[in-house]
Short mmCIF file of C-alpha atoms and ligand atoms in Angstrom, two decimals:
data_model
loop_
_atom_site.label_atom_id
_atom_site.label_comp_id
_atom_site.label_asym_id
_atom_site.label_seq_id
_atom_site.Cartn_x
_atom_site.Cartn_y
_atom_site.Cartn_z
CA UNK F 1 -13.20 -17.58 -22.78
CA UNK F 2 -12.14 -17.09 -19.09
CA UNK F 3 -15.16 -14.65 -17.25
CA UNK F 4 -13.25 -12.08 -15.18
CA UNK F 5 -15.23 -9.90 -12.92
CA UNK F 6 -13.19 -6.81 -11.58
CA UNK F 7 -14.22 -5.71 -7.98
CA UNK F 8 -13.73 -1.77 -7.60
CA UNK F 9 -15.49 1.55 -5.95
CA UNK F 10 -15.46 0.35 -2.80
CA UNK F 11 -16.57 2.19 0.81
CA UNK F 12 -12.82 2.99 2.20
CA UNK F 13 -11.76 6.62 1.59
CA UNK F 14 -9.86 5.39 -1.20
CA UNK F 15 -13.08 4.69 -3.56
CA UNK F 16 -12.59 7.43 -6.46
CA UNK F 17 -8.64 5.83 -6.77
CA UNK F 18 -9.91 2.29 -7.15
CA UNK F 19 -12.44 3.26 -9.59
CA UNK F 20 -10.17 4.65 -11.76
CA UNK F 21 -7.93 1.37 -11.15
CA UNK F 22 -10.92 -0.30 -11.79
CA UNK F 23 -11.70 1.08 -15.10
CA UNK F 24 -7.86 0.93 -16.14
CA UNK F 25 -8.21 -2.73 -15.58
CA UNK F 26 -11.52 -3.26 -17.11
CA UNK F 27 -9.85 -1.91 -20.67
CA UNK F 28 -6.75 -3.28 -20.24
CA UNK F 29 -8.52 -7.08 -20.02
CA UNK F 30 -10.97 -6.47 -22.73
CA UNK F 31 -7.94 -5.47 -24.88
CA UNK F 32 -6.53 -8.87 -23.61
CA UNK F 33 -9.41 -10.61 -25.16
CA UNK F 34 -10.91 -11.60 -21.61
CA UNK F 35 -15.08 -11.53 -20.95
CA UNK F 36 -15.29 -9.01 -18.43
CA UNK F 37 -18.03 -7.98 -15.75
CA UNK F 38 -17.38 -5.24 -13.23
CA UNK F 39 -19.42 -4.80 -9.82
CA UNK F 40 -19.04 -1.35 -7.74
CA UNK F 41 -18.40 -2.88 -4.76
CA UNK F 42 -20.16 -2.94 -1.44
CA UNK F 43 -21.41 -5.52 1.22
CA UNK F 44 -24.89 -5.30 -0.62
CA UNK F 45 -23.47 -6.78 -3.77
CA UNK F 46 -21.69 -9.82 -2.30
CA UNK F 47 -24.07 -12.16 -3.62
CA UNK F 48 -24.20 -10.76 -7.12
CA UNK F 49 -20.74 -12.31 -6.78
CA UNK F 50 -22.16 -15.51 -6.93
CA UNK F 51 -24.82 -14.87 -9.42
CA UNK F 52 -22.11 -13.64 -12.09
CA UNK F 53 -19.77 -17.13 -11.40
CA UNK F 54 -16.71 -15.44 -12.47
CA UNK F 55 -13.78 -17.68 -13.43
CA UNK F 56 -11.57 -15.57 -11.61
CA UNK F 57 -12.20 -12.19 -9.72
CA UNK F 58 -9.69 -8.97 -10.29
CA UNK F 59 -10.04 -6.95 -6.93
CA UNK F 60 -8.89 -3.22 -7.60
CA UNK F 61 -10.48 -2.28 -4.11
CA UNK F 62 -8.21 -0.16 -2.08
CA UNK F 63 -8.47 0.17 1.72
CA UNK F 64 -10.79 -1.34 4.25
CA UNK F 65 -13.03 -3.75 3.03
CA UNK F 66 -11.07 -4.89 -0.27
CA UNK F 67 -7.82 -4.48 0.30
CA UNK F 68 -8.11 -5.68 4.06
CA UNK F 69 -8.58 -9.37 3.43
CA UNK F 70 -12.36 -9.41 3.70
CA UNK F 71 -13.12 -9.63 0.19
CA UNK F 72 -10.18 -12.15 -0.27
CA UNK F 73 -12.05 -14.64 2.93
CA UNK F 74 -15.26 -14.13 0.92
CA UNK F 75 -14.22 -15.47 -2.27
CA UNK F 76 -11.99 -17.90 -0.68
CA UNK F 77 -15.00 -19.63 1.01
CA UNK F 78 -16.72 -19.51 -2.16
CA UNK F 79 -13.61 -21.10 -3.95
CA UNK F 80 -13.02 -18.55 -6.22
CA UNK F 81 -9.57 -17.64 -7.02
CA UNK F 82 -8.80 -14.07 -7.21
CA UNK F 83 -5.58 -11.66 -8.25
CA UNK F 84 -3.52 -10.60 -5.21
CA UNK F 85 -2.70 -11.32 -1.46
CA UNK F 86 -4.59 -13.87 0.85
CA UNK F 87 -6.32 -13.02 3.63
CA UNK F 88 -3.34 -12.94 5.97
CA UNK F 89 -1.30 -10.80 3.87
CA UNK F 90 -3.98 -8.58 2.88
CA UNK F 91 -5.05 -8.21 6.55
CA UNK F 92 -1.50 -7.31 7.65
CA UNK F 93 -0.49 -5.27 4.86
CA UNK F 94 -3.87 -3.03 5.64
CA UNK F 95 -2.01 -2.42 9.09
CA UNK F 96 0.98 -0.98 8.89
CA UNK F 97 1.46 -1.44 13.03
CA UNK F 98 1.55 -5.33 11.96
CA UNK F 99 3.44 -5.41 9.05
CA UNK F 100 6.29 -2.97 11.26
CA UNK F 101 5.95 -5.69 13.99
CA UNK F 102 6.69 -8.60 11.52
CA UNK F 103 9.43 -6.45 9.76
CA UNK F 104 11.41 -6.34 12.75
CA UNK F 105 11.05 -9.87 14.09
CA UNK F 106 12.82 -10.65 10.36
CA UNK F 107 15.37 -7.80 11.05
CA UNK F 108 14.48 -5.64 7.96
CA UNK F 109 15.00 -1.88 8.67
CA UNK F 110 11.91 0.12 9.40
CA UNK F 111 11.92 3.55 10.95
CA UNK F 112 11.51 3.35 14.95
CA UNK F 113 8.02 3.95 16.18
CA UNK F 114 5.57 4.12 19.09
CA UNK F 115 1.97 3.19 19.30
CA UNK F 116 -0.98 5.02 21.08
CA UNK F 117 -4.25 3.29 21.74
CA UNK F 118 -7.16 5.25 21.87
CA UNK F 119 -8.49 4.02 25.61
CA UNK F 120 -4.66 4.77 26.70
CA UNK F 121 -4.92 8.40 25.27
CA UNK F 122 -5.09 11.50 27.76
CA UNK F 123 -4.65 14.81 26.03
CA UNK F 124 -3.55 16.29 29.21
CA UNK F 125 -1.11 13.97 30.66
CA UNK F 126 0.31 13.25 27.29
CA UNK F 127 3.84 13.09 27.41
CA UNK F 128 4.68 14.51 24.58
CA UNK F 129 8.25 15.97 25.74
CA UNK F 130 9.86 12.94 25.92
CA UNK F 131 8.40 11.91 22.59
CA UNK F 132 10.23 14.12 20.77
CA UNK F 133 13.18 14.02 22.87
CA UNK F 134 13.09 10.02 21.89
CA UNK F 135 12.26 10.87 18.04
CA UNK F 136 13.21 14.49 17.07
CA UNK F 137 11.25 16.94 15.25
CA UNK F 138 9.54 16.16 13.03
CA UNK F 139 7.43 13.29 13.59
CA UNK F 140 5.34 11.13 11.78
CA UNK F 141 1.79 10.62 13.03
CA UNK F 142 -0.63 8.09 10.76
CA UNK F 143 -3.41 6.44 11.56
CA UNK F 144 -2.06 2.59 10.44
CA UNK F 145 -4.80 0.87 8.50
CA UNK F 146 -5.53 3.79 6.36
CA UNK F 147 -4.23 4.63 2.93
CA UNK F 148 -3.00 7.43 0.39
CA UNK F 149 -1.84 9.65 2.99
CA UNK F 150 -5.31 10.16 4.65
CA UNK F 151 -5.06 11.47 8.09
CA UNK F 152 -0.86 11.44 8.03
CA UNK F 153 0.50 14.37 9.21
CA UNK F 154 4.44 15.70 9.66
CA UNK F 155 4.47 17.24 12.99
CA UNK F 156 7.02 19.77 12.94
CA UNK F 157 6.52 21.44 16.45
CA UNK F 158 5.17 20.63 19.69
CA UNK F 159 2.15 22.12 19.77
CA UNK F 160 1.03 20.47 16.78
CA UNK F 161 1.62 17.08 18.19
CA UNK F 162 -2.01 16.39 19.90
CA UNK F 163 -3.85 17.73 17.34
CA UNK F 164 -1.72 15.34 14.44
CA UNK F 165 -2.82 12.13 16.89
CA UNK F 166 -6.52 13.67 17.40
CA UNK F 167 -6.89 13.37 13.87
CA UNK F 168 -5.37 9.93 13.55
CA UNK F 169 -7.65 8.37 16.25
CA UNK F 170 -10.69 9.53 14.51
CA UNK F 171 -9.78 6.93 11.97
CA UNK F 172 -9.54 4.10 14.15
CA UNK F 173 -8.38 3.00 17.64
CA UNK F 174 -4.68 2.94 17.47
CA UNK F 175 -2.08 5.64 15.93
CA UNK F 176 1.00 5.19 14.30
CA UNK F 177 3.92 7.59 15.97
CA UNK F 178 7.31 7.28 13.54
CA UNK F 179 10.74 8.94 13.59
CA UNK F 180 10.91 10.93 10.21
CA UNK F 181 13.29 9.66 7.79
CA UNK F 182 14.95 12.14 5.73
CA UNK F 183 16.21 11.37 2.18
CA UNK F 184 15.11 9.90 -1.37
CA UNK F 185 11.56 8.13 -1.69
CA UNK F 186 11.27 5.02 -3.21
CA UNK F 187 9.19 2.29 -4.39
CA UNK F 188 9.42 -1.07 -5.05
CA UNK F 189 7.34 -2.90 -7.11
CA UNK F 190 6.98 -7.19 -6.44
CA UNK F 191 5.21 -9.36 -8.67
CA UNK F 192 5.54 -13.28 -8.25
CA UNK F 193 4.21 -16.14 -5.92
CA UNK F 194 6.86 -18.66 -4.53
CA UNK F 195 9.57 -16.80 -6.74
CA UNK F 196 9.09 -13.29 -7.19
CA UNK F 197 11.14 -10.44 -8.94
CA UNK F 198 11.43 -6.85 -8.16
CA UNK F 199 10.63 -4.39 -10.93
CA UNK F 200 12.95 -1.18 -11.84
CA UNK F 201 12.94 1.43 -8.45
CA UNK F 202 10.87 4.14 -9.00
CA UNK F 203 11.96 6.95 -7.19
CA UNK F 204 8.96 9.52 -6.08
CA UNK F 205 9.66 13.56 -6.00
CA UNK F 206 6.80 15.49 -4.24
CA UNK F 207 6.09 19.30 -4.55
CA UNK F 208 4.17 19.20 -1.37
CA UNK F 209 6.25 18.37 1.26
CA UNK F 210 5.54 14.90 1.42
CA UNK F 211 4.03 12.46 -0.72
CA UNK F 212 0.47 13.51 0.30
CA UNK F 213 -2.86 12.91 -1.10
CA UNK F 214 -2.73 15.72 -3.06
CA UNK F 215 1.00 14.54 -4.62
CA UNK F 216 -0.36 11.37 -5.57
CA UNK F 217 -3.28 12.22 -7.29
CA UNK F 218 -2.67 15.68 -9.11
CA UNK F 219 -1.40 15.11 -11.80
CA UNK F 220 1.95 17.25 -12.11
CA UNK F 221 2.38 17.43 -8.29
CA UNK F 222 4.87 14.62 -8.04
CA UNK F 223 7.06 12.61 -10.73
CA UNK F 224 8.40 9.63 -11.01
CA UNK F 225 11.89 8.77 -11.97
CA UNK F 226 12.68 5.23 -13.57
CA UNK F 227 15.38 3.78 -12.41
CA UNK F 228 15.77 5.96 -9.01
CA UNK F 229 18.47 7.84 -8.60
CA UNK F 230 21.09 5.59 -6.46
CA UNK F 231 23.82 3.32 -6.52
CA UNK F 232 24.53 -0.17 -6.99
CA UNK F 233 24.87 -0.79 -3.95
CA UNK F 234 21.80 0.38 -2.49
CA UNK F 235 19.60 -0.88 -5.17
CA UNK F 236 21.31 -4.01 -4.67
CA UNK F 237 20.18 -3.56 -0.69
CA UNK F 238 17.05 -2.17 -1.34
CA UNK F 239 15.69 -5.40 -3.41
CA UNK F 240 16.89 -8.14 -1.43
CA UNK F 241 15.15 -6.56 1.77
CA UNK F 242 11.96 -6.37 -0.73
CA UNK F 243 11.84 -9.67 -1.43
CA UNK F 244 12.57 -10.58 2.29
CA UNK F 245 9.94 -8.36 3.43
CA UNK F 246 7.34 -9.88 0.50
CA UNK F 247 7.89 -13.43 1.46
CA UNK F 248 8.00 -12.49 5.25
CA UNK F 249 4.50 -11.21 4.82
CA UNK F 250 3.12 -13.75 2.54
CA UNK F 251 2.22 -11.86 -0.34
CA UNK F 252 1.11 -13.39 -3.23
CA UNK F 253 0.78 -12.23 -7.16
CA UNK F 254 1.61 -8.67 -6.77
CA UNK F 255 2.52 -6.05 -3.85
CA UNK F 256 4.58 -2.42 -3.77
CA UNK F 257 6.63 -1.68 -1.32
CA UNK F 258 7.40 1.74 0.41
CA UNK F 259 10.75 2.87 1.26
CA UNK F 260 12.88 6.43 2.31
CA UNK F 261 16.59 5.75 1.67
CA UNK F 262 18.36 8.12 4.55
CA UNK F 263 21.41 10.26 3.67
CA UNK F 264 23.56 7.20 5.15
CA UNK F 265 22.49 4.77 2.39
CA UNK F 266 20.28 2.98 4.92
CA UNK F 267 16.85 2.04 3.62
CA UNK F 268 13.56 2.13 5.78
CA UNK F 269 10.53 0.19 4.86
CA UNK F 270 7.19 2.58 5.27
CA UNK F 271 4.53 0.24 4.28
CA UNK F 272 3.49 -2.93 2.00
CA UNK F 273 0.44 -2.35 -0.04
CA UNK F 274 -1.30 -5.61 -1.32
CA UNK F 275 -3.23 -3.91 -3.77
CA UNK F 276 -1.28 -0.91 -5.07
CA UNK F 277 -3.03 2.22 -7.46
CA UNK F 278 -3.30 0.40 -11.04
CA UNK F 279 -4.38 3.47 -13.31
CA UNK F 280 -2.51 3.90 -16.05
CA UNK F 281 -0.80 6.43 -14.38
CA UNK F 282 0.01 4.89 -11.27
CA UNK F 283 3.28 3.71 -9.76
CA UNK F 284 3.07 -0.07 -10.44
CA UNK F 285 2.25 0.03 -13.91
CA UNK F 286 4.86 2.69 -14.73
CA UNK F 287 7.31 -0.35 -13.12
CA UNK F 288 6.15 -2.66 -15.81
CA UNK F 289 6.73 -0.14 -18.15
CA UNK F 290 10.46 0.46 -17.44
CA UNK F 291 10.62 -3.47 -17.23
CA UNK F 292 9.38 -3.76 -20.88
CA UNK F 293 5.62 -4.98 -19.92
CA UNK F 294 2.92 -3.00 -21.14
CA UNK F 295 -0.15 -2.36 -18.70
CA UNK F 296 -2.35 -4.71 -20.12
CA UNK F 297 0.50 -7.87 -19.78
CA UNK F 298 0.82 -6.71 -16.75
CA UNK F 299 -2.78 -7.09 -15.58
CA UNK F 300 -2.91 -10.44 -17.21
CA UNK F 301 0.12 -11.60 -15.50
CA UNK F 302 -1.71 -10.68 -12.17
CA UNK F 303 -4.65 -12.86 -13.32
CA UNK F 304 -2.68 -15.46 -14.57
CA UNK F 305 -0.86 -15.83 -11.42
CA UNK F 306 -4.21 -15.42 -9.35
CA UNK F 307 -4.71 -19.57 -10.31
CA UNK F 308 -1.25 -20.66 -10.15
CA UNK F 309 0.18 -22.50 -6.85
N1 ADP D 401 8.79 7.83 8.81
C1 ADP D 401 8.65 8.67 7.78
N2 ADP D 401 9.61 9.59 7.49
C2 ADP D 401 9.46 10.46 6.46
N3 ADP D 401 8.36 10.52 5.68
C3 ADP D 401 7.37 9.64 5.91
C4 ADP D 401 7.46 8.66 6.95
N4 ADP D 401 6.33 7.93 6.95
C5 ADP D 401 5.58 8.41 5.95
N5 ADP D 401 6.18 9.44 5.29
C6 ADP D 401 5.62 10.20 4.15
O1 ADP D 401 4.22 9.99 4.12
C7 ADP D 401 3.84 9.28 2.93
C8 ADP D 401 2.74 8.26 3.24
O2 ADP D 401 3.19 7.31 4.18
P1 ADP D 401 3.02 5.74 4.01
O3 ADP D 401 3.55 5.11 5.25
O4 ADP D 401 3.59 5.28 2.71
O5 ADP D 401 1.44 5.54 4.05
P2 ADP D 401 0.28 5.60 2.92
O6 ADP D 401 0.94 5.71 1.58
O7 ADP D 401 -0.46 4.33 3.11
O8 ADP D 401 -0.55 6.77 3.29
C9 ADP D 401 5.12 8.65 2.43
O9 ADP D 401 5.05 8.41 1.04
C10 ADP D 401 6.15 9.69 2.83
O10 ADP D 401 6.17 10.79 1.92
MG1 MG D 402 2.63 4.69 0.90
#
């Protein structure tokens, strides 16, 4: 019997969501007949890693520090294969400044943006006039490598515009600036190596006014609708740029990408996330669902796929 041991907790602001992934998984291979161990993750732990000599290792770490590539260098110098992105993948995916930058060398569509670095940053020279005269109101303001909305905010007036990057730089050295898109939000979930498939779009309503932290994890605060709400045509659209974008980025096993489709029909890729929420309620297993795969297939299919070429 294969020896799984599922990485979760974490130290990236996203711990309490992987946990619960975490768990989710933990059940969902035991139903699947797999031995399973399960480490709260931290840097303290990596050599209990070693001690456990797990077959194969499930990470259901979100953020930095799991979901960054780290974890995934780790266990590939150890030679143990795990579920997921490589390093490369995982590390761009974390930052979505990177995975914008490799977007548009492959021409998919991603909503215009800027970039402010923390030693270029004067909060009284600032030019934030021409800013918004470049982007409209609102504008998007994230700090890139984190997750789940944390420290994103929808500037919708000047004078909120220093305060939205302030934020962001207290997160990291660099901040995100993006034109908002308006329209439908959508997400695409990937699973596959070489050859991978897209499952049904999910299309996200929020009854915040954006998909915030508190939309994604209350339950009742946002639904999801399976299959989204468009045409042919962009669906059509909308999964040949995921694919593009998947392969583009090297992802491997499993990945869910981001999108806003404007009122034009033109998609925009937000973000790629390598390791996605995988609760039961969560956006990648619901996928599956509408796709015919129950949560636990799906999980083994990840693990499965975590020692195939
Ligand atoms: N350019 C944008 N235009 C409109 N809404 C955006 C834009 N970027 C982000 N958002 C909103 O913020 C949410 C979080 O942004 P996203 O880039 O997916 O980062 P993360 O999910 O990692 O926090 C999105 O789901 C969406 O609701
Ligand atoms: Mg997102």
């Amino acid at each position: 019997m294969k020896k799984v041991l599922v990485l979760m907790g974490g130290t990236s602001e996203e711990r309490e969501v992987s946990l619960k992934s975490g768990q989710a998984v933990v059940k969902a291979l035991l139903e699947r007949g797999y031995q399973v161990e399960s480490l709260d993750f931290n840097p303290r732990v990596l050599s209990d890693i070693e001690k456990i000599k797990p077959d194969v290792v499930f990470i259901a770490l979100h953020g930095k520090n799991g979901e960054d590539g780290t974890v995934q260098g780790y266990l590939d110098l150890l030679g143990i294969p795990y579920t997921g992105s490589g390093v490369a993948a995982s590390a761009i995916g974390m930052d979505k400044i990177l995975t914008k930058k490799i977007l548009c060398y492959e021409g998919l569509p991603t909503a215009e943006f800027e970039i402010i670095h923390k030693r270029d940053f004067n909060s009284t020279t600032f030019a934030a006039k021409s800013l918004i005269e470049r982007f409209g109101l609102p504008i998007v303001v994230k700090p890139p490598t984190q997750g789940s909305s944390v420290g994103t905010s929808i500037v919708r007036n000047e004078n909120d515009l220093l305060k939205a990057i302030e934020l962001a730089l207290t997160f990291g050295d660099e901040v995100l600036l993006e034109r908002f898109i308006a329209g439908t939000e959508l997400t695409v979930a990937v699973i596959g190596n070489h050859e991978p498939i897209v499952l049904p779009i999910i299309e996200i309503t929020a009854q915040n006014e954006y998909y915030d932290y508190e939309s994604k994890y209350t339950p009742g605060m946002s639904a999801h609708i399976i299959p989204a709400r468009i045409d042919n045509e962009a669906r059509e659209l909308i999964e040949k740029i995921t694919i593009k974008a998947y392969l583009a980025l090297k992802c491997r096993g499993f990945s869910r990408i981001d999108f806003i489709l404007d009122q034009n029909g033109d998609p925009y890729i937000l973000e790629v996330n390598t390791i996605p929420g995988m609760t039961a309620t969560s956006l990648i297993p619901d996928a599956g669902r509408a796709a015919g795969i129950s949560f636990p297939e799906l999980v083994e299919k990840f693990l499965i796929m975590a020692e195939e070429e």
